[in-house]
Every structure is written in structure tokens, then in C-alpha cells.
mmCIF file of C-alpha atoms in Angstrom:
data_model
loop_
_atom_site.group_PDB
_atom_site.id
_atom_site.type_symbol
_atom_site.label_atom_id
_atom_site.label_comp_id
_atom_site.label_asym_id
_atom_site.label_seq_id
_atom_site.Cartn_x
_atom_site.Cartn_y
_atom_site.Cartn_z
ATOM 1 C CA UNK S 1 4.086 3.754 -27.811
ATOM 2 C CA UNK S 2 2.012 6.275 -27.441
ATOM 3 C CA UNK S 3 1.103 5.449 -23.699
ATOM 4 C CA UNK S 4 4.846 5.678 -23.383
ATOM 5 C CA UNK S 5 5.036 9.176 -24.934
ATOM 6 C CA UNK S 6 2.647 10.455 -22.460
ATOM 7 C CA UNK S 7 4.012 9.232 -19.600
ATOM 8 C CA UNK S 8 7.328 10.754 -20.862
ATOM 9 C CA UNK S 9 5.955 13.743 -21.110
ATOM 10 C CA UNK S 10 3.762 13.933 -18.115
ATOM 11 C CA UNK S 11 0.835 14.520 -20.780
ATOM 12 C CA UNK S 12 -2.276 14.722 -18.077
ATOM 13 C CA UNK S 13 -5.219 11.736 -18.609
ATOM 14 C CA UNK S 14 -9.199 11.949 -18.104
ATOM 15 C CA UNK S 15 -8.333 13.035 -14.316
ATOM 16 C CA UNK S 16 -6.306 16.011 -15.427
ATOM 17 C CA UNK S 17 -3.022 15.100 -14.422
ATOM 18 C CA UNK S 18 -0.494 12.830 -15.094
ATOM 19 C CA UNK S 19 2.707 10.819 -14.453
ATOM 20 C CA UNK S 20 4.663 14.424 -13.579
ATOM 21 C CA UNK S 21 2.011 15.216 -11.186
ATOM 22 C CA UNK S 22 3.014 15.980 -7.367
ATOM 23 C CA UNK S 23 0.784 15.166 -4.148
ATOM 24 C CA UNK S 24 0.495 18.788 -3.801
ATOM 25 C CA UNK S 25 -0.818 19.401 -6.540
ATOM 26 C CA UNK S 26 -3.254 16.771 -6.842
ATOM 27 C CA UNK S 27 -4.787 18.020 -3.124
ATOM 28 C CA UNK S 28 -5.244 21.699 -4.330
ATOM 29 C CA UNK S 29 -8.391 20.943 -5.378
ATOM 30 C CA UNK S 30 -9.199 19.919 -1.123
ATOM 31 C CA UNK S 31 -6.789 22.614 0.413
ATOM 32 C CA UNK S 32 -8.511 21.969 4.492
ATOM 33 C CA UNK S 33 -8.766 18.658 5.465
ATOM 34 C CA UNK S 34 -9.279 19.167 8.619
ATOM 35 C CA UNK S 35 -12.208 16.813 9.382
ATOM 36 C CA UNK S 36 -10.423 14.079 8.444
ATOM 37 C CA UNK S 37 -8.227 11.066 10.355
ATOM 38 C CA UNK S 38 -5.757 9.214 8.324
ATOM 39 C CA UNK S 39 -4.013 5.975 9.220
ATOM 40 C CA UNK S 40 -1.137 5.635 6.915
ATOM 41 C CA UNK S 41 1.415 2.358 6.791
ATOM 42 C CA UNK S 42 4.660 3.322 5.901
ATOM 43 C CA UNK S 43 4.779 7.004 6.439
ATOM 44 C CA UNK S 44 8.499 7.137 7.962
ATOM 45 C CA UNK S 45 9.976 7.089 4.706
ATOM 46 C CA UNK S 46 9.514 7.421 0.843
ATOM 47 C CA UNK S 47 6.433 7.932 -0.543
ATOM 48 C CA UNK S 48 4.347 7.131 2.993
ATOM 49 C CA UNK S 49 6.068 10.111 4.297
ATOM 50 C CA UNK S 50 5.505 12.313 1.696
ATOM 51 C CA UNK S 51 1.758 11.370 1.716
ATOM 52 C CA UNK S 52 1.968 12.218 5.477
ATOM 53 C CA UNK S 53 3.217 15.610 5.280
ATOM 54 C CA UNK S 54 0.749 16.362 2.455
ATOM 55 C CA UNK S 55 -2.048 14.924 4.042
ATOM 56 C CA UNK S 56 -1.294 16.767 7.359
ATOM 57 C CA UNK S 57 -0.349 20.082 5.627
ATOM 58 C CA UNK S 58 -3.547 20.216 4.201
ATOM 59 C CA UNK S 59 -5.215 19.853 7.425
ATOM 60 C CA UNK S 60 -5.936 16.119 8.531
ATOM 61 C CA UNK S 61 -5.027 14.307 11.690
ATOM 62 C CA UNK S 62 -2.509 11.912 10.631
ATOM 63 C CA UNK S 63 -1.700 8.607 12.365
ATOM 64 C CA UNK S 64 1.605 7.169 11.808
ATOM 65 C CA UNK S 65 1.783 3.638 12.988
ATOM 66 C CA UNK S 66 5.187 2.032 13.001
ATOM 67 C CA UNK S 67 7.690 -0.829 13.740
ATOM 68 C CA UNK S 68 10.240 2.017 14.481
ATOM 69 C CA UNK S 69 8.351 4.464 17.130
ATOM 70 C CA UNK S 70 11.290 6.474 17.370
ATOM 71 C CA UNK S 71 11.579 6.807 13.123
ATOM 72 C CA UNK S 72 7.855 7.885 13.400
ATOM 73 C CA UNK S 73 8.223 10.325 16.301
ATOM 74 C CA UNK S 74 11.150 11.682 13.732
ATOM 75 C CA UNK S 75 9.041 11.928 11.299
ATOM 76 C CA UNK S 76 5.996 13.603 13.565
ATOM 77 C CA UNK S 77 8.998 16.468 14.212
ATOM 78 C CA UNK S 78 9.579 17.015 10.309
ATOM 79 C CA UNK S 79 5.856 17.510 9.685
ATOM 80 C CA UNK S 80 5.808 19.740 12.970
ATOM 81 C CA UNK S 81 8.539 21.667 11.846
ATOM 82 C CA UNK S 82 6.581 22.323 8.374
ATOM 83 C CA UNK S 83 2.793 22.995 9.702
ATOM 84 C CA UNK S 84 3.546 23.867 13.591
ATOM 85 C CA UNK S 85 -0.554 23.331 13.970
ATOM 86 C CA UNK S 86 -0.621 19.586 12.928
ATOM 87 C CA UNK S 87 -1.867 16.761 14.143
ATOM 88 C CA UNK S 88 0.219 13.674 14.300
ATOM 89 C CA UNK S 89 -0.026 10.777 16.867
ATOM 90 C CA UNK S 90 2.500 7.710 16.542
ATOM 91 C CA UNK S 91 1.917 4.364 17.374
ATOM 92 C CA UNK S 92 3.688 0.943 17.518
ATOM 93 C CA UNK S 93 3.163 -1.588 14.798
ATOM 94 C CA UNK S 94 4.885 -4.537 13.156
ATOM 95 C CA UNK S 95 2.797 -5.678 10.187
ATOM 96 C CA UNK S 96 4.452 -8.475 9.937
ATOM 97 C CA UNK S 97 3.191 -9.613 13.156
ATOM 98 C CA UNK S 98 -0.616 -10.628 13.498
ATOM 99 C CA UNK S 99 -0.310 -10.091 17.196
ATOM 100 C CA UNK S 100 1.084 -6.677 16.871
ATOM 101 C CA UNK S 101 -1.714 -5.802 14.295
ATOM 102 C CA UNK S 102 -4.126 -6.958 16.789
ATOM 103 C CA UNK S 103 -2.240 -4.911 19.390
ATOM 104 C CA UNK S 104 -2.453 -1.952 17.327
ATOM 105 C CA UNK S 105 -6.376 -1.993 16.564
ATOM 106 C CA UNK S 106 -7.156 -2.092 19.773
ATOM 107 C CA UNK S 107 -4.926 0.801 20.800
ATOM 108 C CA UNK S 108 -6.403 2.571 17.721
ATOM 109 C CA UNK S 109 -9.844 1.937 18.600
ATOM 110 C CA UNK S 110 -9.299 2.740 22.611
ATOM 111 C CA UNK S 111 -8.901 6.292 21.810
ATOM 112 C CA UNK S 112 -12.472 6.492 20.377
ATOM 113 C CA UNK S 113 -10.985 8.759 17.310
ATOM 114 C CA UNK S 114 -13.011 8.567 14.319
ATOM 115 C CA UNK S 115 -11.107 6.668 11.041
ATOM 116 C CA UNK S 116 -11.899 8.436 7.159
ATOM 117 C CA UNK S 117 -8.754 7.329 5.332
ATOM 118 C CA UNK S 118 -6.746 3.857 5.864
ATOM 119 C CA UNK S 119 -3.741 4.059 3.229
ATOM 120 C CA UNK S 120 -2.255 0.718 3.440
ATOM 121 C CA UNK S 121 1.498 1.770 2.013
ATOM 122 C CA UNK S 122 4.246 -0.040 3.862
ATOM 123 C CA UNK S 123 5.745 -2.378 1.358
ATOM 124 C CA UNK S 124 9.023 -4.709 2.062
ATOM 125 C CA UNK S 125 11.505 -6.085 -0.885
ATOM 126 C CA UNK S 126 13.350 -8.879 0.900
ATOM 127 C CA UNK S 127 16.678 -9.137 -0.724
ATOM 128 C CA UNK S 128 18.265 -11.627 1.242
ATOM 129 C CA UNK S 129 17.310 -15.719 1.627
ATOM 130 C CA UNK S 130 13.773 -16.929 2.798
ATOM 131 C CA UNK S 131 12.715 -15.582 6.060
ATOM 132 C CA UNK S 132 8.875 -16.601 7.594
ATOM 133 C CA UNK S 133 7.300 -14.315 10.472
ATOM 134 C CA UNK S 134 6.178 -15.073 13.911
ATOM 135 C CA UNK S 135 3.298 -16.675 12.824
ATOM 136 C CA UNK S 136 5.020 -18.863 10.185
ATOM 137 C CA UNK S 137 4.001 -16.931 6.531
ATOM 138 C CA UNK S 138 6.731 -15.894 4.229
ATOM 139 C CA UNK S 139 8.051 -12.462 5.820
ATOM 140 C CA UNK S 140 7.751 -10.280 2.129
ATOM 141 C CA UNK S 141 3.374 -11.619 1.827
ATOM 142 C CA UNK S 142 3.324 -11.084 5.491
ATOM 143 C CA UNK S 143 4.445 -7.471 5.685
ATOM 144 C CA UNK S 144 3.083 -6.362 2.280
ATOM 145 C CA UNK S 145 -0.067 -8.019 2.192
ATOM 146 C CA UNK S 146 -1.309 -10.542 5.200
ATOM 147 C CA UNK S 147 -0.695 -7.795 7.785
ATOM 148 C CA UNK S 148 -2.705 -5.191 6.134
ATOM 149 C CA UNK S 149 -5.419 -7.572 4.903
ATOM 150 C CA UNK S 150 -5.971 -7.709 9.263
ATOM 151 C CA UNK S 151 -5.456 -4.353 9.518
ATOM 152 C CA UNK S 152 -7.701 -3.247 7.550
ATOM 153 C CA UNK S 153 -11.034 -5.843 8.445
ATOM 154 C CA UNK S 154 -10.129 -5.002 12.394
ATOM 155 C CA UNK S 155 -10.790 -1.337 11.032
ATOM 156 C CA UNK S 156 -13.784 -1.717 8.236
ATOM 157 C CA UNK S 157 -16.240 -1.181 10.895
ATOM 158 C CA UNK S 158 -15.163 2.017 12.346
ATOM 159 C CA UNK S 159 -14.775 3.394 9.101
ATOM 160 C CA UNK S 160 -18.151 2.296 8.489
ATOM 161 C CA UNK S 161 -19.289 3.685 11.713
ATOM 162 C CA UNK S 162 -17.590 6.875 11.269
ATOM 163 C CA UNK S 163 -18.789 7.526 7.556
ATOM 164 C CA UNK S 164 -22.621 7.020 8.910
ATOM 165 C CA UNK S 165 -21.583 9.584 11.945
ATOM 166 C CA UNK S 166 -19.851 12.270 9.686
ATOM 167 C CA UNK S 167 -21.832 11.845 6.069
ATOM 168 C CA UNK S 168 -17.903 11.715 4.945
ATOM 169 C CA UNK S 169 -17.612 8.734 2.597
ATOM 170 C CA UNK S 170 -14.372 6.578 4.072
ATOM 171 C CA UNK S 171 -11.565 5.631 1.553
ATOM 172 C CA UNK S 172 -9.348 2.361 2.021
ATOM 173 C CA UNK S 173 -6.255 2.994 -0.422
ATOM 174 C CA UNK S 174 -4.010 -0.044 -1.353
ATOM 175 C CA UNK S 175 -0.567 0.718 -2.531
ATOM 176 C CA UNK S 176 0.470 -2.301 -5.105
ATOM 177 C CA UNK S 177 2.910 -1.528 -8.067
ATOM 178 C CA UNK S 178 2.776 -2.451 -11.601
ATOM 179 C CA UNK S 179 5.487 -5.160 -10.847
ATOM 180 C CA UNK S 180 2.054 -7.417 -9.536
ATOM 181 C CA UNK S 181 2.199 -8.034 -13.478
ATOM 182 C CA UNK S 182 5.222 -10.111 -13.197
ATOM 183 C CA UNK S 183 4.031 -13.077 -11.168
ATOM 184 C CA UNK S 184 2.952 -15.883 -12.989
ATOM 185 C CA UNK S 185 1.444 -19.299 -11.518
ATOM 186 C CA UNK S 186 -0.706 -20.215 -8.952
ATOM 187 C CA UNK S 187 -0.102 -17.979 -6.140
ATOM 188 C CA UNK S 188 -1.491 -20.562 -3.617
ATOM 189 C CA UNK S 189 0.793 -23.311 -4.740
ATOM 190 C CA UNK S 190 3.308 -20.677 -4.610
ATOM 191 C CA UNK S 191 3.360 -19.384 -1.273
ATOM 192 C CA UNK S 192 2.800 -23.283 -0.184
ATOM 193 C CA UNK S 193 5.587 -24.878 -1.645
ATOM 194 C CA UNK S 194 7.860 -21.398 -0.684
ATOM 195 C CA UNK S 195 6.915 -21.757 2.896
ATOM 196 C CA UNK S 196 7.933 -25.512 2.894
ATOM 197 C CA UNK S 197 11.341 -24.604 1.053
ATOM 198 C CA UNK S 198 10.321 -26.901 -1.715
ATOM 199 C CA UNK S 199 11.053 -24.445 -4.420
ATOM 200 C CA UNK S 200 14.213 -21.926 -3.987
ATOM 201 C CA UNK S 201 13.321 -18.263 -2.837
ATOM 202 C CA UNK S 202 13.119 -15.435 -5.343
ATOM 203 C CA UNK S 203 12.975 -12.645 -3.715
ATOM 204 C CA UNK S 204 11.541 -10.645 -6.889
ATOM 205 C CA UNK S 205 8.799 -13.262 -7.338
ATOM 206 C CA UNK S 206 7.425 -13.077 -3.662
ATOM 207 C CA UNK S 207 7.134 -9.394 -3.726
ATOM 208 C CA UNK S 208 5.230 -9.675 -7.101
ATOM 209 C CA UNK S 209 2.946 -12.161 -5.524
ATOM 210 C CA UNK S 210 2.476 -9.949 -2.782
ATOM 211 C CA UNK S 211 1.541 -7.085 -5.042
ATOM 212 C CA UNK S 212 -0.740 -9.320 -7.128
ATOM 213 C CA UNK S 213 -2.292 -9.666 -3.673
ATOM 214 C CA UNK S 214 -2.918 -6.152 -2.920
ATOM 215 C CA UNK S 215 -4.811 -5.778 -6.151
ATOM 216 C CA UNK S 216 -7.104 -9.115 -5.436
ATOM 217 C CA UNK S 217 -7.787 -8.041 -2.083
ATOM 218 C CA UNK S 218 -8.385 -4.285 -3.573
ATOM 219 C CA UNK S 219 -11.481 -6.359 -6.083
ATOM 220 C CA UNK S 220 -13.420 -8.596 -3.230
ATOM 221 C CA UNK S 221 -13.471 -5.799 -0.745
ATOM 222 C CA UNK S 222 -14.754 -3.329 -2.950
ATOM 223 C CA UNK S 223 -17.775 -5.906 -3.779
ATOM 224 C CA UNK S 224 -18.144 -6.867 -0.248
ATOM 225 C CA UNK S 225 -18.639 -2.968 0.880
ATOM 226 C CA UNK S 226 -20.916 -2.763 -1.653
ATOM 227 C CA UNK S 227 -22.723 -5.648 -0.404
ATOM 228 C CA UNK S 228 -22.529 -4.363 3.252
ATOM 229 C CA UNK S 229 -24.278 -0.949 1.986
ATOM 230 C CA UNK S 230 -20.942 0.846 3.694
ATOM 231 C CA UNK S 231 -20.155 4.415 2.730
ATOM 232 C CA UNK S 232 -16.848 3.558 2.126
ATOM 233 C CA UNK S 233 -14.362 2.651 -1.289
ATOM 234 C CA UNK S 234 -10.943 0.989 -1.919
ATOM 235 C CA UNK S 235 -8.882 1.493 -4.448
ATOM 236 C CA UNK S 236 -5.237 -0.249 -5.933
ATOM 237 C CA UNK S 237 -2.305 2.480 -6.970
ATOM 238 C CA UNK S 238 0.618 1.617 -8.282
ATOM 239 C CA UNK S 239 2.517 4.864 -7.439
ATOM 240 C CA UNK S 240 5.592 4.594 -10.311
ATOM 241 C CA UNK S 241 9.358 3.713 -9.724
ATOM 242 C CA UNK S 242 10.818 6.157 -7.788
ATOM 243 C CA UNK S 243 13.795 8.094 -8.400
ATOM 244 C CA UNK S 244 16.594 7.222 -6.345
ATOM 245 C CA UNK S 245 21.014 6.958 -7.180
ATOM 246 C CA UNK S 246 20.576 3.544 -8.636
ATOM 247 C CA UNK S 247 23.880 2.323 -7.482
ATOM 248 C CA UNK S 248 25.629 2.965 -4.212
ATOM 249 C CA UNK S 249 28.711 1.676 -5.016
ATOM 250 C CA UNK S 250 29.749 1.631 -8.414
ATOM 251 C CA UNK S 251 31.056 4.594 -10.187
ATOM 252 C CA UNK S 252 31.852 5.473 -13.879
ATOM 253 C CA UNK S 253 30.636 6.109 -17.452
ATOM 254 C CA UNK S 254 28.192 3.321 -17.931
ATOM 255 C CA UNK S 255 26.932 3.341 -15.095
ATOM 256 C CA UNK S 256 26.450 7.420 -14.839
ATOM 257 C CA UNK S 257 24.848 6.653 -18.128
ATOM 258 C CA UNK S 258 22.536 4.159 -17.195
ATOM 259 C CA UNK S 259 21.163 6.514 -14.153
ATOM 260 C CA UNK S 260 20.681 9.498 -16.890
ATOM 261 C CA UNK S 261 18.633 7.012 -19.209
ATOM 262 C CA UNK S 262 16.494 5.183 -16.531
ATOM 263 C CA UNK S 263 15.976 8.743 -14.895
ATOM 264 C CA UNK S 264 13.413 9.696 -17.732
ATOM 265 C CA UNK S 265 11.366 6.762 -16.517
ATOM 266 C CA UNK S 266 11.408 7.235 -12.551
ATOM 267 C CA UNK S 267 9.914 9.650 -10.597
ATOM 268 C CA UNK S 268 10.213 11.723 -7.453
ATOM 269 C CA UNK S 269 8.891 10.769 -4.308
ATOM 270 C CA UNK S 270 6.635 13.748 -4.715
ATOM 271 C CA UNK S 271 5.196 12.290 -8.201
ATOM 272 C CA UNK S 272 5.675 9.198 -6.810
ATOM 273 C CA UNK S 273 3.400 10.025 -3.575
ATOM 274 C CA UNK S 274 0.667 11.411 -6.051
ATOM 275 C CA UNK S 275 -1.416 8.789 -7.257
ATOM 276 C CA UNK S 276 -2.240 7.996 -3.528
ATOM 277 C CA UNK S 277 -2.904 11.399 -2.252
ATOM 278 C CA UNK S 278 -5.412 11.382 -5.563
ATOM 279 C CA UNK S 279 -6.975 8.082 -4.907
ATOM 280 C CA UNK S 280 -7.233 9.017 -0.902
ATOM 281 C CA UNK S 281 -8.777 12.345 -1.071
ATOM 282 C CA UNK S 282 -9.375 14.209 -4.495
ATOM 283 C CA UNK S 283 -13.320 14.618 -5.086
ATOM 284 C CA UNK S 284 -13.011 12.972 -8.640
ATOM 285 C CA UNK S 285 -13.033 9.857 -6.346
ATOM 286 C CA UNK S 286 -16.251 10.139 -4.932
ATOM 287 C CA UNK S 287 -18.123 7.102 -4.825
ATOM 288 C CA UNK S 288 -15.481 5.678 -6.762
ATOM 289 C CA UNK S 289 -14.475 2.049 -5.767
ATOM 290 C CA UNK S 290 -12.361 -1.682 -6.497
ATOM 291 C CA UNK S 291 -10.201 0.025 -8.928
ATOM 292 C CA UNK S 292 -6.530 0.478 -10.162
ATOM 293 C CA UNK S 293 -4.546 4.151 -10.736
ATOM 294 C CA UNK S 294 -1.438 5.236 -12.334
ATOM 295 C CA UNK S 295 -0.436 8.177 -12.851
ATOM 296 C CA UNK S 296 -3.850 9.382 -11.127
ATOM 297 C CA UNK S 297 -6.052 7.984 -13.928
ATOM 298 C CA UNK S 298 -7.596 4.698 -14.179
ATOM 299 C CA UNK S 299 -5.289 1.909 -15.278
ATOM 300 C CA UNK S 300 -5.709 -2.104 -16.236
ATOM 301 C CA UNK S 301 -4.020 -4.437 -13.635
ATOM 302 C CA UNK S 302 -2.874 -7.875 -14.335
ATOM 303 C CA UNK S 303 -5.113 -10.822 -16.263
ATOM 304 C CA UNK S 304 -4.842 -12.532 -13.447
ATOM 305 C CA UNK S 305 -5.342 -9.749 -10.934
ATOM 306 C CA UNK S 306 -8.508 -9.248 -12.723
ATOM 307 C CA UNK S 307 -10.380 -12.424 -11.500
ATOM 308 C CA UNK S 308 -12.981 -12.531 -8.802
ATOM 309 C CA UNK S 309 -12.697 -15.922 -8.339
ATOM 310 C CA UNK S 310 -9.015 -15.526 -7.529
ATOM 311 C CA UNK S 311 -9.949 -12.513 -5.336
ATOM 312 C CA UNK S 312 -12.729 -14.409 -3.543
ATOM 313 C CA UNK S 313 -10.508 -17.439 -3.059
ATOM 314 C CA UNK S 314 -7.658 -15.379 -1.618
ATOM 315 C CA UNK S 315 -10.104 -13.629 0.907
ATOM 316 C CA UNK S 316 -10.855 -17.072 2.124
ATOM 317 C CA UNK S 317 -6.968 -18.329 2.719
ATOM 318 C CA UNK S 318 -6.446 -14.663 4.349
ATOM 319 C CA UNK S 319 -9.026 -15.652 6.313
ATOM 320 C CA UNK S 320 -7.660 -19.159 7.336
ATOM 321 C CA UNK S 321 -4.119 -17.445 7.959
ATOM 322 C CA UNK S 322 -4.828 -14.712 10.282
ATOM 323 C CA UNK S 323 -6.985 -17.846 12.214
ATOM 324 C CA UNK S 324 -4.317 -20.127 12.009
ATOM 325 C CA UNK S 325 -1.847 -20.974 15.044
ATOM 326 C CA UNK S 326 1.834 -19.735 14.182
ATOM 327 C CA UNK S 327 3.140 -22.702 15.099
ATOM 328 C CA UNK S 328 0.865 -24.890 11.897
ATOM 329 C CA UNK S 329 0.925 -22.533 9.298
ATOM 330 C CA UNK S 330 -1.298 -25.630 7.611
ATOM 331 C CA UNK S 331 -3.304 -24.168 5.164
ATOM 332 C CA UNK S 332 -5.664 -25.455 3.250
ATOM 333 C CA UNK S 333 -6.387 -23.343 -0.585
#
């Protein structure tokens, strides 16, 4: 209840601020990024944009790689419009696709650009029947998790390289949601039988399995950069529901009600975009690694998201998957 009250009221935790905090706000303590790159999934829209514009307002290069080039290049023009001076370059990428992930890394890494901050953010909520990739993984794990899991160990040792160049410690943020709560069961046996449309498709389920997988891989990378003595962290957010009209299509009392109720409990994109700015940049952060936010403040995941024998275990699949030929998505967990 009284965890409820606070949020509510935007009451601010140990970190100082709270669920009514904006990405603005929470970067006023770091005002010039300017030495900084920042690769961030998922910036055409939502909360990924917002982060964007923040980021690059307060002074960092900011890569926007994307499915849609010509969305990005849109979005490169809004943050132009904003801070004339900034520095955005857009590049292709479908997360979804290993190949393309490939494609993109070594585009990335052609231009000999140095790499601080890789906010993994692009999320997918399939709402239609079972779809798989190219390479044969259900679309919602492949987009949300399996893509970035690649993304991010093509990357690790640039950001490695570049925090022993520049003495600035690199930060990996993971955007999950709280929703990674809601899976139950053996993910492996889940994404198996799934795959082999043994089991009928719940859309809701896959994306909390995919979430649940953003906070495992969040726990073994954090001890295996410990382990590899790299200047770098990773940390899980779960950035809060955000505010949005709730129903397109249906009009009326109940449902006007319903909006001003569930309203209290959402939050704007630029509340929403907060916790990542926070975990990404803010100096509170330093040295700070493998852990969960809300509301910018430490937070408990799951039970089972808290396991690093699941973690480990899940490493090792993502490791057989991104090996794996599209065309025998065979796995073995």
C-alpha cells in the first residue's frame, strides 16, 4: 500500500526522484554529454525517442539504428529541429533478423566511432497469431530479446575498448517491464513447444517471456563483465506503463471513465523515458551494475528472474540460437 501511495504521488526514493520524474530532469545533474556515443534500439518512437532527443540535447552523438531508415531519418529532423548542433547518424537494422544484426555491427564498427552507451529499447507486442523470423525463433523473443542479446556481444568489445581509451566507464541499459513478472513455467519448454505449435500462441505470455529474458540476460552479463575486468555495467529498467487513449474506437461513459481511473497509474513518455536516461547516464550509477530500476530507484524483479542458474542457462541457448542455421531452429536446453 504504501509503495502504491508513493508511486501515486511521485514521492522521490533513495535516488531522489521518483515515478513523476522526467528524462530531463533526471540528466540535469550531466547537462554536456558531449563525449559520449549512444546506440539506442527503438528511438523512432515512444520512449526510445524521447531518450534520443534527451540524450542528444544534452550533448551526445546519438545513433539511431532502425528497421524503418526513413522513420529514423524523421526522427534525426525532429531532434535537428530542437538542438540544430546535434549529432545523429541513422542506420538500417531489423532485430529480428540475425543477419541484419550482423549487418549492422559491422557497419557500426567500420566507421571506427567509439561506443559509451548501448540502450537496448526496441520492444514488439505481437497481437496477432504465431509468427517465427528468418531464422526460425518466435518473432516477439526474437525482436525483444534474441536480437539484442547479438547486438549487444558483437558490441561488448568496443565498449570495452573504448572505456580503456576514454577512462569513461561504458553502460549497457536493458529495457524489460514489470510485466516479466507474469510468465510462469519453464521458459525453455516454452519457447520449444511454441515454436513447434504444440501449445496455442499467447501473445501476452511470449512478450512476458521475452521480458523475463531481458532481466536474465541483464544478471549473467553483469557477472561476466565483472569477470572480464571491463569498465563497463548493465542494468534492467522497467520504464512504467505509458500513457496513451486506451481505446481507439470505443466511445462513452465507462469507457471515458476507465481512461480517467487507469490515468493515475500511467505515465508520460517523458516519465516513462526516465528510468533509462537515469540508468544510462546519471553519476549515481557509477560503477553500478546487473541490476533492476523503477521509477529510477532500485527495484526487485521476478523470483524467477532472480536465478543465475536460469541466467547462465539462457546465455548458453542464446548462444546455440544465434549459431544455429535458420532453417533447424533445433535446439537443445
Amino acid at each position: 500500500m504504501l509503495q502504491a501511495a508513493r508511486y501515486l504521488l511521485g514521492s522521490p526514493g533513495a535516488s531522489g526522484f521518483g515515478s513523476k520524474s522526467t528524462a530531463e530532469e533526471v540528466t540535469a545533474a550531466c547537462p554536456d554529454l558531449a563525449s559520449l556515443t549512444a546506440i539506442i534500439t527503438g528511438a523512432t518512437s515512444g520512449i526510445g525517442a524521447e531518450t534520443a532527443r534527451v540524450l542528444a540535447k544534452r550533448g551526445a552523438r546519438v545513433v539511431i539504428p532502425a528497421r524503418s531508415v526513413k522513420a529514423a531519418e524523421d526522427m534525426r529532423a525532429r531532434i535537428l529541429g530542437e538542438c540544430p548542433g546535434a549529432d545523429v547518424l541513422v542506420l538500417h537494422l531489423d532485430l529480428s533478423s540475425l543477419a541484419s544484426v550482423r549487418a549492422f555491427a559491422r557497419r557500426f564498427l567500420s566507421l571506427g566511432l567509439p561506443v559509451h552507451l548501448l540502450i537496448n529499447n526496441a520492444g514488439k507486442f505481437s497481437h496477432g497469431q504465431l509468427a517465427l523470423s528468418e531464422d526460425g525463433v518466435e518473432m516477439t523473443f526474437a525482436t525483444n530479446y534474441l536480437g539484442h542479446f547479438l547486438l549487444t556481444k558483437l558490441l561488448l568489445g568496443k565498449m570495452a575498448e573504448t572505456a580503456a581509451a576514454t577512462g569513461v566507464q561504458g553502460r549497457i541499459v536493458n529495457v524489460s517491464s514489470s510485466v516479466h513478472g507474469w510468465f510462469s513455467g519453464d521458459w525453455a519448454d516454452y519457447l520449444q513447444l511454441v515454436t513447434r505449435r504444440k501449445i496455442p500462441y499467447d501473445a501476452t505470455q511470449a512478450y512476458a517471456m521475452s521480458k523475463l529474458a531481458n532481466v536474465l540476460h541483464t544478471k549473467e552479463l553483469a557477472a561476466r563483465l565483472q569477470e572480464m575486468g571491463a569498465d563497463v555495467t548493465v542494468n534492467c529498467v522497467h520504464p512504467g506503463i505509458v500513457r496513451t487513449r486506451l481505446n481507439r474506437d470505443r466511445e462513452g461513459l465507462i469507457t471515458d471513465l476507465v481512461f480517467v481511473l487507469l490515468s493515475k497509474l500511467l505515465k508520460t513518455i517523458p516519465q516513462a523515458a526516465a528510468t533509462t536516461c537515469y540508468a544510462a547516464v546519471h553519476p549515481r550509477l557509477a560503477g553500478v551494475s546487473g541490476r533492476y530500476l523503477a521509477d529510477c530507484n532500485e527495484a526487485l524483479p521476478s523470483p524467477a528472474a532472480a536465478s543465475r542458474g536460469e541466467a547462465a542457462r539462457l546465455w548458453q541457448a542464446s548462444e546455440d540460437m544465434i549459431s544455429a542455421s535458420s532453417s533447424q531452429p533445433d535446439w537443445n536446453f
